[in-house]
mmCIF file of C-alpha atoms in Angstrom:
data_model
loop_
_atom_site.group_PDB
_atom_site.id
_atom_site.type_symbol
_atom_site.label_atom_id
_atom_site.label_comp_id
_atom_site.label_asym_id
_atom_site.label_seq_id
_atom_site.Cartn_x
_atom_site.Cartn_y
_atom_site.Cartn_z
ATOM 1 C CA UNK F 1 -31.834 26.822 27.184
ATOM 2 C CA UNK F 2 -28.094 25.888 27.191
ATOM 3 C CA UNK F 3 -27.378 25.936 30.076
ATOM 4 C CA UNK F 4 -29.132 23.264 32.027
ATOM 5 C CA UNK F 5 -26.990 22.934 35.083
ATOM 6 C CA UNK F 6 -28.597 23.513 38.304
ATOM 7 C CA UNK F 7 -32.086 22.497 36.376
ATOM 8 C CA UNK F 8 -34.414 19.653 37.058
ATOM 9 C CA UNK F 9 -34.906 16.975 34.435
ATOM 10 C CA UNK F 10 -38.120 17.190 32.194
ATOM 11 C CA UNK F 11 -40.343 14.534 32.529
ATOM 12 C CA UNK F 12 -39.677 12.107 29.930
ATOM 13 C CA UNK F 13 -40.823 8.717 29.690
ATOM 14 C CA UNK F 14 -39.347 7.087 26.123
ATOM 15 C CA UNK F 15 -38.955 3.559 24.679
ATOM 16 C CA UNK F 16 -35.551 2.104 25.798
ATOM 17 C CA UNK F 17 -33.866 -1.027 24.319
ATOM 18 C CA UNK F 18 -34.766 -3.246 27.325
ATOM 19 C CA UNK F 19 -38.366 -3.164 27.109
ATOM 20 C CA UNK F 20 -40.938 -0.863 27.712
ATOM 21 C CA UNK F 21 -40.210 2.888 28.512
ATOM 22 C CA UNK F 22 -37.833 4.691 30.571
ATOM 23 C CA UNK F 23 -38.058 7.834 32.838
ATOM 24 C CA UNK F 24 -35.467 9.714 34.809
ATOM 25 C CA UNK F 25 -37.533 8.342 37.783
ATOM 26 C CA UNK F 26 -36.776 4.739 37.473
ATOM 27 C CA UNK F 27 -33.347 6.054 38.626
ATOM 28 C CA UNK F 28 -34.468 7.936 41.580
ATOM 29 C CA UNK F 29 -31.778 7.603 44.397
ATOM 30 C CA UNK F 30 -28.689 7.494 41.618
ATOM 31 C CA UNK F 31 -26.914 9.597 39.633
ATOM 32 C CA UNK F 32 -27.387 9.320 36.149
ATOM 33 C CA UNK F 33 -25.018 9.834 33.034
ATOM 34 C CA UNK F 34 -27.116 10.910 30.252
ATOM 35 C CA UNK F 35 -25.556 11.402 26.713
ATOM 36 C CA UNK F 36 -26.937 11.656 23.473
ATOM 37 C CA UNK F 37 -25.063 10.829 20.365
ATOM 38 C CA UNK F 38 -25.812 11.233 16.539
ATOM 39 C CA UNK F 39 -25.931 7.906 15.182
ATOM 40 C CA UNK F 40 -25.853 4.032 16.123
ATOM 41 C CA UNK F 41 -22.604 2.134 14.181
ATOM 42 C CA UNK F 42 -20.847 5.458 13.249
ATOM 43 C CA UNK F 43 -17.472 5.246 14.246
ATOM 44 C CA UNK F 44 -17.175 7.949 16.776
ATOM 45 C CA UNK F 45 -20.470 7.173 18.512
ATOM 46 C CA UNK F 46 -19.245 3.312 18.691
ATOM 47 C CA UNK F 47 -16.042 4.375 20.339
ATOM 48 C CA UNK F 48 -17.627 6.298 22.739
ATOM 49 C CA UNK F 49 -20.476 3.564 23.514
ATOM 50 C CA UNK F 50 -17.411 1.280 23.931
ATOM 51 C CA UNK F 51 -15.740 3.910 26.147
ATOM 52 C CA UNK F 52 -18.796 3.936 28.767
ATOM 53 C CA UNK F 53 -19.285 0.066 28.194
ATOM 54 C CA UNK F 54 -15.206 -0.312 29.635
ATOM 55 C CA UNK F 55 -15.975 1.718 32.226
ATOM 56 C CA UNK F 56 -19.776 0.837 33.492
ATOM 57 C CA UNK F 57 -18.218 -0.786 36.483
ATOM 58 C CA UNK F 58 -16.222 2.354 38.014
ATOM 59 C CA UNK F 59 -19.297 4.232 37.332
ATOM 60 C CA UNK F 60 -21.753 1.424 39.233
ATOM 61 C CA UNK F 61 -18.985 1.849 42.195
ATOM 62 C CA UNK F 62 -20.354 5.846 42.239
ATOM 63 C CA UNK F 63 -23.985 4.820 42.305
ATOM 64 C CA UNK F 64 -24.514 5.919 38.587
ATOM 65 C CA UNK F 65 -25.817 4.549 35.711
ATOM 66 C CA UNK F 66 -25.521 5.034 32.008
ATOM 67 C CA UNK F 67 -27.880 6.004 29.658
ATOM 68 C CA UNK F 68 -27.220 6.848 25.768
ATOM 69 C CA UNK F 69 -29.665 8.872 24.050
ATOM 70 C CA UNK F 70 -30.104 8.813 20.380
ATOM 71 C CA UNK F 71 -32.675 9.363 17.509
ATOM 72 C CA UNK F 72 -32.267 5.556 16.327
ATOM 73 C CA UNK F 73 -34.831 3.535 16.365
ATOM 74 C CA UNK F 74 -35.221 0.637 18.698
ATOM 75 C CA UNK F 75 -34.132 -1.756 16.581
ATOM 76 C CA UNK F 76 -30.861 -0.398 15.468
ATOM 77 C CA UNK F 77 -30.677 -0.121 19.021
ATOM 78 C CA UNK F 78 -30.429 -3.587 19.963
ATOM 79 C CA UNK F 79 -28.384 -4.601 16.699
ATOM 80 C CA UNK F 80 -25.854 -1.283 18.246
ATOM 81 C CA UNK F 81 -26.173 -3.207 21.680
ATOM 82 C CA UNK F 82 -25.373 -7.060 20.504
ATOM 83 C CA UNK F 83 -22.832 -5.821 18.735
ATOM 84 C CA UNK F 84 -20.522 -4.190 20.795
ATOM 85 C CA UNK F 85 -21.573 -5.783 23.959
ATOM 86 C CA UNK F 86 -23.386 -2.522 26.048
ATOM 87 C CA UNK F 87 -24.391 -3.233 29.205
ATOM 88 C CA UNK F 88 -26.595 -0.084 29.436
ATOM 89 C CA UNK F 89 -29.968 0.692 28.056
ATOM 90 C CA UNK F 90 -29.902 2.934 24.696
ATOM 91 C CA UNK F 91 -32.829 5.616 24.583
ATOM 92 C CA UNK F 92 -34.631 5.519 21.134
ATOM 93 C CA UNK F 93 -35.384 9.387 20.880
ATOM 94 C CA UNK F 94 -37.350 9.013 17.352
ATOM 95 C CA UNK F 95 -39.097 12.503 17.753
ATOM 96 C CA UNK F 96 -36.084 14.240 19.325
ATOM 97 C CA UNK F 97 -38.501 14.894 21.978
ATOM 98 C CA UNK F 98 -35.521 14.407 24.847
ATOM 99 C CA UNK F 99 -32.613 16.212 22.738
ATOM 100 C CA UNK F 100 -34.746 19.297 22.251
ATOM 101 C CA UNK F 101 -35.294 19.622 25.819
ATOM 102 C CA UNK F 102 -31.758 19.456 26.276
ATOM 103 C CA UNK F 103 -31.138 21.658 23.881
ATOM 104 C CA UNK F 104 -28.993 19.478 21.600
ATOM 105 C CA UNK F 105 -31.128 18.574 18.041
ATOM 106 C CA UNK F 106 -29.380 21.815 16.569
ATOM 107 C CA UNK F 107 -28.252 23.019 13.425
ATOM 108 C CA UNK F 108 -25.430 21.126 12.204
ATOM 109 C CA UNK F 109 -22.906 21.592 9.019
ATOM 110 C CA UNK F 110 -21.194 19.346 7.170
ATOM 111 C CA UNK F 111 -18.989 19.832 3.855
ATOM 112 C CA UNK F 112 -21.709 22.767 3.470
ATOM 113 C CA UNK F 113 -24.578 21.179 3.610
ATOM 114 C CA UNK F 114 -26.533 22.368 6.665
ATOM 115 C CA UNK F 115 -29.063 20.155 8.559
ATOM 116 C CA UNK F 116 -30.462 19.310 11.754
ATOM 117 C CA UNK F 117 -28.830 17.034 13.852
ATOM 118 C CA UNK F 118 -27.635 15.665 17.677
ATOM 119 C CA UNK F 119 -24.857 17.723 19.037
ATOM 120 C CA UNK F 120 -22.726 15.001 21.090
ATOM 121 C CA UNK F 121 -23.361 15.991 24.810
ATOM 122 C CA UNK F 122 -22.947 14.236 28.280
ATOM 123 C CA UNK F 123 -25.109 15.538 31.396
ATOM 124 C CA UNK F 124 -24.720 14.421 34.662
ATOM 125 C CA UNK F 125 -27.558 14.618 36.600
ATOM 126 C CA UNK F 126 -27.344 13.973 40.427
ATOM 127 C CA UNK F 127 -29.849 11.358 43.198
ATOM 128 C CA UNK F 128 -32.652 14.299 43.087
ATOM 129 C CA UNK F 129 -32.746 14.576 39.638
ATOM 130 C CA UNK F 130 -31.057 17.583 38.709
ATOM 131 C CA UNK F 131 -28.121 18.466 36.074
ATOM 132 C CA UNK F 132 -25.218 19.372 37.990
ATOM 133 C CA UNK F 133 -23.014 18.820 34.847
ATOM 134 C CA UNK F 134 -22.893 19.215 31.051
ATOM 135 C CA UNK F 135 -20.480 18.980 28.183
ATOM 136 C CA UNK F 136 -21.603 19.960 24.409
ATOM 137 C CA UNK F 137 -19.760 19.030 21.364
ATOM 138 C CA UNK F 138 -17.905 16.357 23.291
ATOM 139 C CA UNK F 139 -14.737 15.231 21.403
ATOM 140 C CA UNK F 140 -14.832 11.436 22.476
ATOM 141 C CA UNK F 141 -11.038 10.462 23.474
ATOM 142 C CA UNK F 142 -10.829 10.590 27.056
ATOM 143 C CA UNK F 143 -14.300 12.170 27.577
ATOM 144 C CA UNK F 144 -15.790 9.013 29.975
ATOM 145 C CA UNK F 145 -13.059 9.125 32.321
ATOM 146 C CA UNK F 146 -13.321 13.059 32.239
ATOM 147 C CA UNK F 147 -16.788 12.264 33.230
ATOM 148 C CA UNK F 148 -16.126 9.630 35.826
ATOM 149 C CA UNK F 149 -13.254 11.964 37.505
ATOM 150 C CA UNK F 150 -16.063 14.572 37.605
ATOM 151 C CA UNK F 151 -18.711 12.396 39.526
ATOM 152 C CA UNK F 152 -15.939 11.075 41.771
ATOM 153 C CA UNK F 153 -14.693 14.424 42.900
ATOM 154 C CA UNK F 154 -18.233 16.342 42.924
ATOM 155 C CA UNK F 155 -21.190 13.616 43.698
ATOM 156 C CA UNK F 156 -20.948 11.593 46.727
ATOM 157 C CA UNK F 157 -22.389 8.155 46.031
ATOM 158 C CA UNK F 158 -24.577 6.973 48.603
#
């Protein structure tokens, strides 16, 4: 399953850090940047969170909202969100229930010690719901204006 463009969304509905539960419904009518990262407070996920937080506002102006996905639970969720000042809901994936279905809860290595873990990824997914983009093992300089440019030149915003 990796490669999801041209796919509909699963169903999902998950707990999201404000309030209740979130499904790709609740954004029916936008596009939708969905990425999933490894870890709240780690420095490269925090740099990209901060990315997409600088840039929320370009990608409002293309009728698209943000949403980061990531095993954390809700609560270092919201202490992630205070601090750095997101302005977009964080997805508490717990069972990995989301990343599986995107194919990105893989097997990871580090300093050879092999484990299961979030593959950084970004999907784009269009008004009707389906993944028109993806990037895997996303190498976070420059990536959210790499996505932006993508959804300005391919997705017309309503």
């Amino acid at each position: 399953m990796s490669d999801m463009i041209g796919k509909k969304v699963p169903e999902f509905a998950l707990p999201v850090s404000s309030g209740g539960s979130i499904s790709l419904a609740d954004y029916e009518g936008e596009n939708v940047v969905l990425y999933f990262y490894p870890k709240d407070m780690t420095p490269g996920c925090t740099t990209q969170a901060c990315d997409f937080r600088d840039w929320t506002a370009d990608f409002e102006e293309e009728n698209t909202q943000i949403l980061g996905v990531s095993p954390d639970s809700l609560d270092s969720h919201q202490k992630f969100i205070e601090k750095n000042e997101l302005p977009f809901p964080l997805v508490a994936d717990e069972n990995k229930e989301l990343a599986d279905a995107f194919g990105v809860h893989q097997l990871k290595e580090n300093i050879g010690r092999e484990y299961m873990g979030i593959v950084r990824s970004t999907f784009i997914i269009d008004e009707s719901g389906t993944i028109v983009q993806e990037w895997k093992n996303v190498k976070v300089k420059n990536h959210v204006q790499e996505t932006l440019q993508y959804i300005k030149d391919n997705l017309k915003s309503s």
